[in-house]
Coordinates of C-alpha atoms and ligand atoms in Angstrom, one line a residue:
X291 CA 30.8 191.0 39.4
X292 CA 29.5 189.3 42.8
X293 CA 31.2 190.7 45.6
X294 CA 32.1 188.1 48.3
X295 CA 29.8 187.9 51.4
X296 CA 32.8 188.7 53.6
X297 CA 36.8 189.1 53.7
X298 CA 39.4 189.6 56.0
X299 CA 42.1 192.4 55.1
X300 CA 44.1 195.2 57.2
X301 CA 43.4 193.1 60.5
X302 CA 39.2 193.5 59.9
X303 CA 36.5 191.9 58.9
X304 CA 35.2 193.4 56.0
X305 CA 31.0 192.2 55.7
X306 CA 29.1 193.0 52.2
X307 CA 25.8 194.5 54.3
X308 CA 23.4 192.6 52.7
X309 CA 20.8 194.7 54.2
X310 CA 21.3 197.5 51.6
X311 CA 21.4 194.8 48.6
X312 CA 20.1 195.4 45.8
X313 CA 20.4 199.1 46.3
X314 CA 24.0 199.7 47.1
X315 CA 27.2 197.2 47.8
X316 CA 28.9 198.3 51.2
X317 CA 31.3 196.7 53.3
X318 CA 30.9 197.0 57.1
X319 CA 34.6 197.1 58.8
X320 CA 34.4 194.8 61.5
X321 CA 37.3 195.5 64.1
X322 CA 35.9 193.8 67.4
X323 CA 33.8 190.4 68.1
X324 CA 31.0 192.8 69.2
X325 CA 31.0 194.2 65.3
X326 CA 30.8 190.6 64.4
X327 CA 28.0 189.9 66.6
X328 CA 25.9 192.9 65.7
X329 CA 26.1 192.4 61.9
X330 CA 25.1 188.4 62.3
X331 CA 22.5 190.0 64.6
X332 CA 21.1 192.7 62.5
X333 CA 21.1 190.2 58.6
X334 CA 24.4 191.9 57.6
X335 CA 25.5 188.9 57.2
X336 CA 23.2 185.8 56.7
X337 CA 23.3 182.3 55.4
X338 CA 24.0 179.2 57.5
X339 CA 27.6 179.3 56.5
X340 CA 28.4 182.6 56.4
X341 CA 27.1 183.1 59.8
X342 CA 29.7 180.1 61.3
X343 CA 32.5 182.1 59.1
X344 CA 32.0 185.6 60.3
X345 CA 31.9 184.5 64.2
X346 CA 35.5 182.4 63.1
X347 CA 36.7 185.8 62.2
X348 CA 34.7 187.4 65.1
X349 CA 36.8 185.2 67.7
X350 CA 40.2 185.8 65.7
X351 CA 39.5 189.5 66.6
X352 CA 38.6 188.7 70.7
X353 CA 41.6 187.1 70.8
X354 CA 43.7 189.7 72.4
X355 CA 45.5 189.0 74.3
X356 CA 44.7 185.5 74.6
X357 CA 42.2 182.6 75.1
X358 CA 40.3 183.7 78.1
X359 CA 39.0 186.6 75.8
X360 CA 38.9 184.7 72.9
X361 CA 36.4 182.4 74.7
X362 CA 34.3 185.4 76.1
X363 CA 34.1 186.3 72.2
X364 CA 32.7 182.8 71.5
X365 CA 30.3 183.1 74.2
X366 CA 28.8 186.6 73.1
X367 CA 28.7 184.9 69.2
X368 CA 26.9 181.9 70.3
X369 CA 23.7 184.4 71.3
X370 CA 23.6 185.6 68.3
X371 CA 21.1 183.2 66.3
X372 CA 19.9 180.4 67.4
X373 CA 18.9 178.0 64.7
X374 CA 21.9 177.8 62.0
X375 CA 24.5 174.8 63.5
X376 CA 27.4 176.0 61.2
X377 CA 27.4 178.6 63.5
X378 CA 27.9 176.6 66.8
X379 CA 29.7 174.3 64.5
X380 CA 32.3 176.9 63.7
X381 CA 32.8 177.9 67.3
X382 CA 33.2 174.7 68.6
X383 CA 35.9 174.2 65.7
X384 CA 37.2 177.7 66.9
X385 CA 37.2 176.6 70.8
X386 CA 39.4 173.4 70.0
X387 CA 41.9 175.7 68.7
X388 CA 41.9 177.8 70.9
X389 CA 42.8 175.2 73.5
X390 CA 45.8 173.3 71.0
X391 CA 47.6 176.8 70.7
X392 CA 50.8 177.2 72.5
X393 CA 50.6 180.0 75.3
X394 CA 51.3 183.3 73.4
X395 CA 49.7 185.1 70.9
X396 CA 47.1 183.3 69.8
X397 CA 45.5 185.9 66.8
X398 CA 47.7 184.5 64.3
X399 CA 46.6 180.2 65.0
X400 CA 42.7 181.5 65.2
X401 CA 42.7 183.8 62.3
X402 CA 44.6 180.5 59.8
X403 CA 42.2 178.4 61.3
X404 CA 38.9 181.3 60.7
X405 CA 40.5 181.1 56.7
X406 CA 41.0 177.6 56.6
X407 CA 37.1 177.3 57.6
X408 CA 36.3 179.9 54.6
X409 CA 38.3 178.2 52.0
X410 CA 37.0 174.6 53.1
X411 CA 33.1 176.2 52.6
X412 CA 33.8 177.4 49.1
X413 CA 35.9 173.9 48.5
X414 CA 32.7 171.9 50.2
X415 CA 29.9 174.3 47.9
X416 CA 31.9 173.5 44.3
X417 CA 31.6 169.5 45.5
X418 CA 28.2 169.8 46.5
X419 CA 27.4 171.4 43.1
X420 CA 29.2 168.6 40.9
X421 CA 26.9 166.2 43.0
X422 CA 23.4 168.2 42.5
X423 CA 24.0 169.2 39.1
X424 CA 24.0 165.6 38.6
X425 CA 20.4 165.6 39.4
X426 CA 19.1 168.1 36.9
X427 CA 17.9 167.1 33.0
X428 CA 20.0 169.2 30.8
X429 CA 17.4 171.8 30.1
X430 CA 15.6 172.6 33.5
X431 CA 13.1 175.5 35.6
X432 CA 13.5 175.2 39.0
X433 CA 12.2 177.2 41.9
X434 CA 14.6 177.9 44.9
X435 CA 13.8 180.2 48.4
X436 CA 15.5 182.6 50.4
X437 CA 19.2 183.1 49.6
X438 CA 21.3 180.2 49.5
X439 CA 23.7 181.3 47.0
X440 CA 27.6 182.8 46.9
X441 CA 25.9 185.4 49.5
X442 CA 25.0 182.9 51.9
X443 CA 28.2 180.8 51.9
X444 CA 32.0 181.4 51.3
X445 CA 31.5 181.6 48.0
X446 CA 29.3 179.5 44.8
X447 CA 26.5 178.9 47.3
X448 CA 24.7 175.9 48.0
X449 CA 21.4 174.9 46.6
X450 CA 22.7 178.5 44.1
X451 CA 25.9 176.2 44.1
X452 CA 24.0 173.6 42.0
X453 CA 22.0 175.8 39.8
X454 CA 25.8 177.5 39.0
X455 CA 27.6 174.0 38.6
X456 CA 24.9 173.0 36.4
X457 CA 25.1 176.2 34.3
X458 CA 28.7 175.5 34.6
X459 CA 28.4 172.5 32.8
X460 CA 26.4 173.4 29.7
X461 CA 22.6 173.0 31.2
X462 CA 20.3 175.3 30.5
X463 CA 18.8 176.5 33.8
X464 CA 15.9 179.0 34.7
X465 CA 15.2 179.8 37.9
X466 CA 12.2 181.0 39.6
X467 CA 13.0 182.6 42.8
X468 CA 10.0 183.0 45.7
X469 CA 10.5 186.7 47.1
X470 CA 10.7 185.1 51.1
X471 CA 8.8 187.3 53.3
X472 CA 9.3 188.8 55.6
X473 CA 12.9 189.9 55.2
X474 CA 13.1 189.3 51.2
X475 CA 15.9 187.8 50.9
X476 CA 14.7 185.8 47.5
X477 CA 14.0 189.3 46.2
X478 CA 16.6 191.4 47.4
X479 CA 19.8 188.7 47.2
X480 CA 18.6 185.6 44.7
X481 CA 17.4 187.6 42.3
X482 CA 20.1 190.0 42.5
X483 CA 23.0 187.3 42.7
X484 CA 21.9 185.3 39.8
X485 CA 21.6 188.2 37.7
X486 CA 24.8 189.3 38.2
X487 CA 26.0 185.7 36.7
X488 CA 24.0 185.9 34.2
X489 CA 21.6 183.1 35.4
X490 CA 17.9 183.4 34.4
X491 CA 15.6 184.0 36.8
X492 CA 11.8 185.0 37.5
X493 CA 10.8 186.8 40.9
X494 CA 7.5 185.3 42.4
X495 CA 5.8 186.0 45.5
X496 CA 5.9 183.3 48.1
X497 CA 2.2 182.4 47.4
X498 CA 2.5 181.8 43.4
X499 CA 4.6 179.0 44.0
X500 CA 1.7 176.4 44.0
X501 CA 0.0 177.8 41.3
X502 CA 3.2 177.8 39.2
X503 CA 3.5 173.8 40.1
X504 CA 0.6 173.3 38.9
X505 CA 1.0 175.4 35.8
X506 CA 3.9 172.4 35.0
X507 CA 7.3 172.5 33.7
X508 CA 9.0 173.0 37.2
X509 CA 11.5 169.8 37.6
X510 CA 12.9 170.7 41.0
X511 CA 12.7 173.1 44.0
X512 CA 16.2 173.3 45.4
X513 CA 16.7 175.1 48.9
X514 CA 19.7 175.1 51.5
X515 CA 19.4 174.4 55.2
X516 CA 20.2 176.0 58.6
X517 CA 20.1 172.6 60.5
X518 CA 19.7 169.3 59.5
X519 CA 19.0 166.5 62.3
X520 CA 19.9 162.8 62.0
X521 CA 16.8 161.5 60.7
X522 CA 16.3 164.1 57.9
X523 CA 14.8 166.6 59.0
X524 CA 15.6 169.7 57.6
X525 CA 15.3 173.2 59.6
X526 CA 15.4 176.3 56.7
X527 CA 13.9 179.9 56.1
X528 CA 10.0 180.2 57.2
X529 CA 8.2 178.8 53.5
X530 CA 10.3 176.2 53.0
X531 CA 7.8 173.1 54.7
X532 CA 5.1 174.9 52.1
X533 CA 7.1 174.3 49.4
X534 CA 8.2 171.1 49.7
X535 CA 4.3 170.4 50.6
X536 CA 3.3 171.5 47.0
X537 CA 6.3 169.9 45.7
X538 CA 5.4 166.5 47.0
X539 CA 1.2 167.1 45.7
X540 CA 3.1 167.5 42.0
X541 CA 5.2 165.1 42.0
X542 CA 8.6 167.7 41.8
X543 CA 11.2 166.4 43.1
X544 CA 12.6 168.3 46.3
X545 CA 16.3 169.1 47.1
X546 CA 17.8 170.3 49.7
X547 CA 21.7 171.1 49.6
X548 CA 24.3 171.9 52.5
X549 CA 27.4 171.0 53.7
X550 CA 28.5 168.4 56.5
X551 CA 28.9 171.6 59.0
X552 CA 24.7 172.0 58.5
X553 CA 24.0 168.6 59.4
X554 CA 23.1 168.2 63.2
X555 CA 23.9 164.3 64.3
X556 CA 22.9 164.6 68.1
X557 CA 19.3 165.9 67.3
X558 CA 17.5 162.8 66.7
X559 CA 14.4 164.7 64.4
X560 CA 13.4 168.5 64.0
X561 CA 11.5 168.7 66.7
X562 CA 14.7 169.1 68.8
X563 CA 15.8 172.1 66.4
X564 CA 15.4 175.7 68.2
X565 CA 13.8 178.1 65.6
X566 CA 14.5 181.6 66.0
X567 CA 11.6 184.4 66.3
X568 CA 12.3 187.7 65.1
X569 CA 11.5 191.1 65.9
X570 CA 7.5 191.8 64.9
X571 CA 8.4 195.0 62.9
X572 CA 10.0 192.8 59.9
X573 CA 6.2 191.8 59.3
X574 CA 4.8 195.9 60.1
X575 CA 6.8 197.3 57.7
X576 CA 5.0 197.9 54.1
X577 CA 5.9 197.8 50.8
X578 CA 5.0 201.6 50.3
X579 CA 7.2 202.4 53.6
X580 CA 4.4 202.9 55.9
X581 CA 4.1 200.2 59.2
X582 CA 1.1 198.5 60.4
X583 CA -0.6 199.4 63.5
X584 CA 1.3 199.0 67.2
X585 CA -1.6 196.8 68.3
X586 CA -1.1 194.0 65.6
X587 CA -0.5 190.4 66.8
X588 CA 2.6 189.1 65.2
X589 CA 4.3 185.7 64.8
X590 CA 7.3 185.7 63.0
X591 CA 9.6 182.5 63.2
X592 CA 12.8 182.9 60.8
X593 CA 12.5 179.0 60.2
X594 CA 10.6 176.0 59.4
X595 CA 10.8 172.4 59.6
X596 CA 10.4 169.9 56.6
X597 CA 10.4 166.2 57.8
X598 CA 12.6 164.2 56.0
X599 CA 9.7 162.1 54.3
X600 CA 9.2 165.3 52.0
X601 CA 12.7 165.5 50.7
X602 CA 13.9 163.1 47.6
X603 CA 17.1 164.1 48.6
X604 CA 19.8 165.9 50.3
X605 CA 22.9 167.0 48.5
X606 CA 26.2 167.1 50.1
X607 CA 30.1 167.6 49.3
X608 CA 30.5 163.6 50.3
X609 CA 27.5 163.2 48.0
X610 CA 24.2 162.9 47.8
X611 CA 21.8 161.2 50.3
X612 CA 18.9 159.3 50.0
X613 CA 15.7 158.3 52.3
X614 CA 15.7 157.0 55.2
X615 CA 19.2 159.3 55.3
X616 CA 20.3 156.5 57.4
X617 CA 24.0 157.6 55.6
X618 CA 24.1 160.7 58.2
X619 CA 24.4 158.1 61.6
X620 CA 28.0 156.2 59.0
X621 CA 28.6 160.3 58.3
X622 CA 29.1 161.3 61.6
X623 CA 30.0 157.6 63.5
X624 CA 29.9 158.2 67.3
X625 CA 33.0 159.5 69.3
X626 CA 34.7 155.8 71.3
X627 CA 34.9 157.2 75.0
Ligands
LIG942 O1 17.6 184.3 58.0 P1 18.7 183.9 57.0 O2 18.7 184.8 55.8 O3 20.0 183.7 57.6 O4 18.2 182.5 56.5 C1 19.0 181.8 55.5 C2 18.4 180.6 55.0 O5 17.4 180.1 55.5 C3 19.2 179.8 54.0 O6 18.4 179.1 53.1 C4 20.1 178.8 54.7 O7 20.9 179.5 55.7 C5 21.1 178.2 53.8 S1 22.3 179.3 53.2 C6 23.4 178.4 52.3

């Protein structure tokens, strides 16, 4: 059985640490904001989604005894990672809260509100899959990257979320997963998750996938998204522009799923979208356990950018968007000062 990516119980925050997955399922017990921020920090807990979730929690648990430290929470959060907008998305959700509650004890309005944005994921995911199941002939092989399943989200997953709704529905789905160097979460989480529910799926390293194109019989690739701006463009794990490169040379039509709370309406194209760079030693470390050399030159973004003229669509719980993706500007109409 697939454990959830995080729950709240005895006044913690309990987070599956992904880190250890496949190997071993832990929980971390999260009883400060600080606990929150490290495990966002340190891949704990990862996924667009899940990150905006856990810092919910994370400023329920600053929030004693009231706002002031609840905002201080918020402000530690906010450094945590840079390029997923659920997660700035859920604090800004968080900080208008935090202002409507009555003076008091606040912990009990931010911690219903932290649920209510858990719930609503898992609600938004099971739409989204009705919609992209939609999308996929009856007996399908697609490829997906990185880990945007039930692990990612608060629970069913996103472009996993499809490939589940369409098994769901009776459609015979294979899945080739790419392994996503440098940090593996294809290898470690996909593979791991859609095993566990009895989905098939292939492991491939991230530089088979155009040869396996090529090979034919893929119908889709199908990926989720840390930031999406209002022309299309689609921020997601470092791989993703390559594969929706190949995807567009074969002719493969190329999905991308995510809830509203991904989508980015005051960044007019990717460009704007700050990608995160990570620590050089995910790249060092080898397979066999050993590092590379000190001396080694490393660049290591976390994301890429696809422009939107590469994706045939993008699949969300109000349904699913087209080119030019002029729907995003009606989806998000423009506050009336
Ligand atoms: O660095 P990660 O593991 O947080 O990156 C995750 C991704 O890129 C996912 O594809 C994205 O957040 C969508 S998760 C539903």
């Amino acid at each position: 059985m697939l454990p959830p990516a995080l729950y709240w119980q005895d006044n913690r925050l309990f987070i599956l640490d992904q880190r250890m997955l496949p190997g071993a399922v832990m929980f971390l017990q999260c009883r400060t904001y600080e606990d929150v921020a490290v495990a966002i920090e340190s891949l704990a807990v990862r996924g667009a989604p899940a990150i905006g979730i856990a810092a919910a929690f994370g400023i329920a648990l600053g929030a004693s005894p009231g706002r002031d430290e609840a905002r201080l929470a918020a402000a530690r959060l906010a450094l945590t990672r840079p390029t997923a907008v659920n997660l700035f998305w859920a604090l800004a959700r968080m900080e208008k809260k935090i202002a409507s509650l009555p003076d008091g004890n606040i912990f009990e309005g931010l911690l219903a509100e932290a649920e209510a944005i858990l719930e609503e994921d898992a609600a938004c995911n099971r739409a989204m899959g009705r919609a992209g199941a939609a999308l996929l002939p009856p007996d399908c092989t697609v490829i997906t990257h990185c880990n945007a399943g039930a692990l990612a989200t608060g629970g069913h997953g996103t472009a996993l979320g499809v490939i589940r709704s369409a098994r769901d529905e009776g459609k015979r789905v294979k899945v080739f997963s790419c392994e996503t160097r440098p940090v593996l979460q294809g290898a470690r989480l996909t593979v791991w998750e859609l095993m566990e529910d009895g989905i098939d799926v292939t492991l491939i390293c991230d530089n088979m996938a155009g040869a396996l194109m090529k090979k034919g019989g893929i119908d889709a690739v199908i990926v989720g998204a840390d930031r999406i701006a209002a022309n299309g463009d689609t921020a997601n794990k470092i791989g993703t522009y390559s594969l929706a490169v190949m995807a567009a040379r074969h002719n493969i039509p190329f999905y991308v799923a995510a809830p509203l709370s991904t989508i980015d309406p005051g960044l007019p194209s990717g460009d704007c979208i700050p990608i995160e760079e990570r620590r050089a030693e995910e790249l060092k470390r080898l397979p066999g356990g050993g590092m590379l050399p000190d001396d080694y030159k490393i660049w290591n973004p976390a994301f890429d950018v696809t422009e939107a003229e590469l994706i045939t669509a993008i699949i969300t719980e109000r349904g699913v968007l087209r080119p030019p993706f002029d729907e995003i500007n009606n989806l998000f109409p423009r506050e009336v000062e």
